Amino acid sequence: MTVATRPSRIPMPSRGRGRRAAGALAAVSLGLAALVACEKPTPMATVTAGSDSVSSEASCYNDGKKLAQKELNDCLGRGGEELTVSDAERVRIGVDPEIAESGWAMVVNGQGVMPEASEDTYRSFDHDEIFAPRQGQSGGAEVPRTAKVTIVEVDKKGEARGTWSFTLKRES
């Protein structure tokens, strides 16, 4: 006598469960890849005139390490976030404590404005310090319409570690 036997069934995961598991694995993989690719944001600098402000992360930054001289020269010529300034307004500069701890200086149109680096998180400057008259083509002094302002983080040796760039425009 033969007994009919049913074929044995091996439990198999359902298609829905398999797809969910594959989706979860893909999401975890993408999440880990995103974390590895993320960079820590750089410290911020802010320029304020009147009630208007602009903030920026570093335009040149090497994780707080010294910038090469060529890189620094390239960075000093960059414009950045724009802000309009009227003739009567003071320009206020604010930097993250990380920048202040190291020290910082301000360069306007390629010229140093501060006699020495500051360790303050906030400084203010007269309009005339930013828009200082320059020798014009006609021989007379001309007040520039724009000023490229660069905040330079410096270490205790006076070497540049990062820059933050802004373009200030005189109100017409």
PDB file of C-alpha atoms in Angstrom:
ATOM      1  CA  MET A   1       0.000   0.000   0.000  1.00  0.00           C
ATOM      2  CA  THR A   2       1.288   3.265  -0.900  1.00  0.00           C
ATOM      3  CA  VAL A   3       0.542   6.260   1.065  1.00  0.00           C
ATOM      4  CA  ALA A   4       0.273   9.467  -0.744  1.00  0.00           C
ATOM      5  CA  THR A   5       2.425  12.031   0.878  1.00  0.00           C
ATOM      6  CA  ARG A   6       2.201  15.670   0.435  1.00  0.00           C
ATOM      7  CA  PRO A   7       5.354  17.323  -0.715  1.00  0.00           C
ATOM      8  CA  SER A   8       7.048  18.976   2.197  1.00  0.00           C
ATOM      9  CA  ARG A   9       6.983  22.717   2.102  1.00  0.00           C
ATOM     10  CA  ILE A  10       9.914  24.769   3.172  1.00  0.00           C
ATOM     11  CA  PRO A  11       8.770  28.012   4.710  1.00  0.00           C
ATOM     12  CA  MET A  12       9.723  30.904   2.434  1.00  0.00           C
ATOM     13  CA  PRO A  13       9.454  34.526   3.354  1.00  0.00           C
ATOM     14  CA  SER A  14       6.665  36.335   1.649  1.00  0.00           C
ATOM     15  CA  ARG A  15       7.501  38.681  -1.165  1.00  0.00           C
ATOM     16  CA  GLY A  16       6.289  41.654   0.845  1.00  0.00           C
ATOM     17  CA  ARG A  17       8.543  40.857   3.788  1.00  0.00           C
ATOM     18  CA  GLY A  18      11.563  40.375   1.478  1.00  0.00           C
ATOM     19  CA  ARG A  19      10.965  43.694  -0.227  1.00  0.00           C
ATOM     20  CA  ARG A  20      10.637  45.490   3.101  1.00  0.00           C
ATOM     21  CA  ALA A  21      13.885  43.943   4.327  1.00  0.00           C
ATOM     22  CA  ALA A  22      15.691  44.928   1.114  1.00  0.00           C
ATOM     23  CA  GLY A  23      14.273  48.453   1.351  1.00  0.00           C
ATOM     24  CA  ALA A  24      15.383  48.789   4.963  1.00  0.00           C
ATOM     25  CA  LEU A  25      18.873  47.551   4.103  1.00  0.00           C
ATOM     26  CA  ALA A  26      19.117  50.052   1.246  1.00  0.00           C
ATOM     27  CA  ALA A  27      17.956  52.900   3.490  1.00  0.00           C
ATOM     28  CA  VAL A  28      20.542  52.041   6.155  1.00  0.00           C
ATOM     29  CA  SER A  29      23.274  51.823   3.516  1.00  0.00           C
ATOM     30  CA  LEU A  30      22.341  55.199   2.042  1.00  0.00           C
ATOM     31  CA  GLY A  31      22.175  56.745   5.509  1.00  0.00           C
ATOM     32  CA  LEU A  32      25.658  55.522   6.368  1.00  0.00           C
ATOM     33  CA  ALA A  33      27.013  56.779   3.049  1.00  0.00           C
ATOM     34  CA  ALA A  34      25.459  60.194   3.677  1.00  0.00           C
ATOM     35  CA  LEU A  35      27.021  60.403   7.129  1.00  0.00           C
ATOM     36  CA  VAL A  36      30.451  59.554   5.762  1.00  0.00           C
ATOM     37  CA  ALA A  37      30.092  62.175   3.015  1.00  0.00           C
ATOM     38  CA  CYS A  38      28.939  64.955   5.368  1.00  0.00           C
ATOM     39  CA  GLU A  39      31.378  67.673   6.249  1.00  0.00           C
ATOM     40  CA  LYS A  40      31.296  69.568   9.483  1.00  0.00           C
ATOM     41  CA  PRO A  41      30.011  73.099   8.813  1.00  0.00           C
ATOM     42  CA  THR A  42      32.586  75.844   9.099  1.00  0.00           C
ATOM     43  CA  PRO A  43      32.291  78.609  11.687  1.00  0.00           C
ATOM     44  CA  MET A  44      30.149  81.596  10.699  1.00  0.00           C
ATOM     45  CA  ALA A  45      30.824  85.307  10.349  1.00  0.00           C
ATOM     46  CA  THR A  46      28.138  88.001  10.149  1.00  0.00           C
ATOM     47  CA  VAL A  47      28.204  91.566   8.860  1.00  0.00           C
ATOM     48  CA  THR A  48      25.479  93.981   9.960  1.00  0.00           C
ATOM     49  CA  ALA A  49      24.643  97.535   8.871  1.00  0.00           C
ATOM     50  CA  GLY A  50      21.557  99.195  10.312  1.00  0.00           C
ATOM     51  CA  SER A  51      18.944  96.469  10.697  1.00  0.00           C
ATOM     52  CA  ASP A  52      20.233  94.343   7.806  1.00  0.00           C
ATOM     53  CA  SER A  53      22.642  91.414   8.220  1.00  0.00           C
ATOM     54  CA  VAL A  54      24.298  88.778   6.101  1.00  0.00           C
ATOM     55  CA  SER A  55      26.030  85.665   7.391  1.00  0.00           C
ATOM     56  CA  SER A  56      28.377  83.282   5.704  1.00  0.00           C
ATOM     57  CA  GLU A  57      30.298  80.105   6.253  1.00  0.00           C
ATOM     58  CA  ALA A  58      33.974  80.237   5.308  1.00  0.00           C
ATOM     59  CA  SER A  59      34.821  80.978   1.688  1.00  0.00           C
ATOM     60  CA  CYS A  60      38.214  79.303   2.213  1.00  0.00           C
ATOM     61  CA  TYR A  61      38.799  76.843   5.034  1.00  0.00           C
ATOM     62  CA  ASN A  62      41.063  73.859   5.570  1.00  0.00           C
ATOM     63  CA  ASP A  63      39.541  72.359   8.742  1.00  0.00           C
ATOM     64  CA  GLY A  64      41.208  75.094  10.787  1.00  0.00           C
ATOM     65  CA  LYS A  65      44.679  74.342   9.433  1.00  0.00           C
ATOM     66  CA  LYS A  66      46.986  76.912   7.836  1.00  0.00           C
ATOM     67  CA  LEU A  67      46.018  78.076   4.338  1.00  0.00           C
ATOM     68  CA  ALA A  68      48.754  78.070   1.711  1.00  0.00           C
ATOM     69  CA  GLN A  69      49.827  81.582   0.639  1.00  0.00           C
ATOM     70  CA  LYS A  70      48.517  81.128  -2.921  1.00  0.00           C
ATOM     71  CA  GLU A  71      45.148  79.958  -1.610  1.00  0.00           C
ATOM     72  CA  LEU A  72      44.994  82.919   0.781  1.00  0.00           C
ATOM     73  CA  ASN A  73      45.772  85.369  -2.049  1.00  0.00           C
ATOM     74  CA  ASP A  74      42.989  83.824  -4.160  1.00  0.00           C
ATOM     75  CA  CYS A  75      40.576  84.046  -1.223  1.00  0.00           C
ATOM     76  CA  LEU A  76      41.286  87.720  -0.534  1.00  0.00           C
ATOM     77  CA  GLY A  77      40.045  88.650  -4.019  1.00  0.00           C
ATOM     78  CA  ARG A  78      36.671  86.939  -3.673  1.00  0.00           C
ATOM     79  CA  GLY A  79      33.404  88.724  -3.188  1.00  0.00           C
ATOM     80  CA  GLY A  80      30.697  87.151  -1.102  1.00  0.00           C
ATOM     81  CA  GLU A  81      27.343  87.807   0.509  1.00  0.00           C
ATOM     82  CA  GLU A  82      26.178  91.335  -0.357  1.00  0.00           C
ATOM     83  CA  LEU A  83      24.987  94.059   2.000  1.00  0.00           C
ATOM     84  CA  THR A  84      24.038  97.684   1.275  1.00  0.00           C
ATOM     85  CA  VAL A  85      25.399 100.299   3.692  1.00  0.00           C
ATOM     86  CA  SER A  86      24.260 103.930   3.980  1.00  0.00           C
ATOM     87  CA  ASP A  87      26.789 106.706   4.583  1.00  0.00           C
ATOM     88  CA  ALA A  88      25.799 107.211   8.229  1.00  0.00           C
ATOM     89  CA  GLU A  89      25.794 103.542   9.280  1.00  0.00           C
ATOM     90  CA  ARG A  90      28.433 101.707  11.261  1.00  0.00           C
ATOM     91  CA  VAL A  91      29.433  98.283  10.012  1.00  0.00           C
ATOM     92  CA  ARG A  92      29.367  95.595  12.686  1.00  0.00           C
ATOM     93  CA  ILE A  93      31.266  92.333  12.390  1.00  0.00           C
ATOM     94  CA  GLY A  94      30.381  89.260  14.437  1.00  0.00           C
ATOM     95  CA  VAL A  95      32.326  85.994  14.406  1.00  0.00           C
ATOM     96  CA  ASP A  96      31.742  82.596  16.008  1.00  0.00           C
ATOM     97  CA  PRO A  97      33.652  82.075  19.277  1.00  0.00           C
ATOM     98  CA  GLU A  98      35.836  79.490  17.519  1.00  0.00           C
ATOM     99  CA  ILE A  99      37.173  82.228  15.203  1.00  0.00           C
ATOM    100  CA  ALA A 100      37.584  84.737  18.027  1.00  0.00           C
ATOM    101  CA  GLU A 101      39.490  82.243  20.155  1.00  0.00           C
ATOM    102  CA  SER A 102      42.095  81.885  17.441  1.00  0.00           C
ATOM    103  CA  GLY A 103      42.043  85.582  16.460  1.00  0.00           C
ATOM    104  CA  TRP A 104      40.852  87.431  13.367  1.00  0.00           C
ATOM    105  CA  ALA A 105      41.625  90.444  11.219  1.00  0.00           C
ATOM    106  CA  MET A 106      39.687  92.342   8.575  1.00  0.00           C
ATOM    107  CA  VAL A 107      40.935  93.102   5.077  1.00  0.00           C
ATOM    108  CA  VAL A 108      39.083  95.616   2.881  1.00  0.00           C
ATOM    109  CA  ASN A 109      39.855  95.727  -0.837  1.00  0.00           C
ATOM    110  CA  GLY A 110      43.140  93.931  -0.180  1.00  0.00           C
ATOM    111  CA  GLN A 111      44.269  96.308   2.588  1.00  0.00           C
ATOM    112  CA  GLY A 112      44.454  95.479   6.283  1.00  0.00           C
ATOM    113  CA  VAL A 113      42.159  97.669   8.378  1.00  0.00           C
ATOM    114  CA  MET A 114      42.974  96.478  11.896  1.00  0.00           C
ATOM    115  CA  PRO A 115      46.396  97.133  13.446  1.00  0.00           C
ATOM    116  CA  GLU A 116      46.367  93.720  15.152  1.00  0.00           C
ATOM    117  CA  ALA A 117      44.230  90.597  15.316  1.00  0.00           C
ATOM    118  CA  SER A 118      41.162  90.679  17.550  1.00  0.00           C
ATOM    119  CA  GLU A 119      39.934  87.976  19.909  1.00  0.00           C
ATOM    120  CA  ASP A 120      36.531  89.654  20.283  1.00  0.00           C
ATOM    121  CA  THR A 121      33.402  88.052  18.873  1.00  0.00           C
ATOM    122  CA  TYR A 122      32.058  91.492  17.897  1.00  0.00           C
ATOM    123  CA  ARG A 123      33.596  94.713  16.560  1.00  0.00           C
ATOM    124  CA  SER A 124      32.156  97.766  14.847  1.00  0.00           C
ATOM    125  CA  PHE A 125      33.742 100.038  12.269  1.00  0.00           C
ATOM    126  CA  ASP A 126      32.935 103.504  10.957  1.00  0.00           C
ATOM    127  CA  HIS A 127      31.636 103.754   7.417  1.00  0.00           C
ATOM    128  CA  ASP A 128      34.822 105.649   6.478  1.00  0.00           C
ATOM    129  CA  GLU A 129      37.041 102.759   7.613  1.00  0.00           C
ATOM    130  CA  ILE A 130      35.298 100.471   5.140  1.00  0.00           C
ATOM    131  CA  PHE A 131      34.829 102.954   2.300  1.00  0.00           C
ATOM    132  CA  ALA A 132      38.118 104.845   2.654  1.00  0.00           C
ATOM    133  CA  PRO A 133      38.821 107.264  -0.209  1.00  0.00           C
ATOM    134  CA  ARG A 134      41.296 106.023  -2.831  1.00  0.00           C
ATOM    135  CA  GLN A 135      43.365 107.811  -5.404  1.00  0.00           C
ATOM    136  CA  GLY A 136      41.187 108.084  -8.521  1.00  0.00           C
ATOM    137  CA  GLN A 137      42.202 108.047 -12.184  1.00  0.00           C
ATOM    138  CA  SER A 138      41.681 111.793 -12.414  1.00  0.00           C
ATOM    139  CA  GLY A 139      44.127 112.375  -9.564  1.00  0.00           C
ATOM    140  CA  GLY A 140      41.545 113.224  -6.891  1.00  0.00           C
ATOM    141  CA  ALA A 141      40.366 111.034  -4.058  1.00  0.00           C
ATOM    142  CA  GLU A 142      37.325 108.903  -4.825  1.00  0.00           C
ATOM    143  CA  VAL A 143      35.143 107.011  -2.373  1.00  0.00           C
ATOM    144  CA  PRO A 144      34.581 103.478  -3.711  1.00  0.00           C
ATOM    145  CA  ARG A 145      31.015 102.309  -4.427  1.00  0.00           C
ATOM    146  CA  THR A 146      31.788  98.760  -3.236  1.00  0.00           C
ATOM    147  CA  ALA A 147      34.141  97.197  -0.723  1.00  0.00           C
ATOM    148  CA  LYS A 148      35.288  93.588  -0.626  1.00  0.00           C
ATOM    149  CA  VAL A 149      35.499  92.761   3.061  1.00  0.00           C
ATOM    150  CA  THR A 150      37.325  89.608   4.107  1.00  0.00           C
ATOM    151  CA  ILE A 151      37.475  88.300   7.651  1.00  0.00           C
ATOM    152  CA  VAL A 152      40.682  86.306   8.108  1.00  0.00           C
ATOM    153  CA  GLU A 153      41.061  83.858  10.989  1.00  0.00           C
ATOM    154  CA  VAL A 154      44.681  83.851  12.123  1.00  0.00           C
ATOM    155  CA  ASP A 155      46.506  81.632  14.571  1.00  0.00           C
ATOM    156  CA  LYS A 156      48.889  82.809  17.291  1.00  0.00           C
ATOM    157  CA  LYS A 157      51.734  82.829  14.731  1.00  0.00           C
ATOM    158  CA  GLY A 158      49.733  85.160  12.484  1.00  0.00           C
ATOM    159  CA  GLU A 159      49.111  82.501   9.822  1.00  0.00           C
ATOM    160  CA  ALA A 160      45.739  82.465   8.045  1.00  0.00           C
ATOM    161  CA  ARG A 161      43.441  79.547   8.840  1.00  0.00           C
ATOM    162  CA  GLY A 162      40.247  80.604   7.059  1.00  0.00           C
ATOM    163  CA  THR A 163      38.474  83.470   5.302  1.00  0.00           C
ATOM    164  CA  TRP A 164      34.893  84.770   5.153  1.00  0.00           C
ATOM    165  CA  SER A 165      34.051  87.079   2.249  1.00  0.00           C
ATOM    166  CA  PHE A 166      31.450  89.822   1.910  1.00  0.00           C
ATOM    167  CA  THR A 167      30.727  92.576  -0.611  1.00  0.00           C
ATOM    168  CA  LEU A 168      29.471  95.853   0.859  1.00  0.00           C
ATOM    169  CA  LYS A 169      27.798  98.395  -1.416  1.00  0.00           C
ATOM    170  CA  ARG A 170      27.327 102.060  -0.632  1.00  0.00           C
ATOM    171  CA  GLU A 171      23.719 103.151  -0.762  1.00  0.00           C
ATOM    172  CA  SER A 172      23.149 105.437  -3.760  1.00  0.00           C
TER     173      SER A 172
END
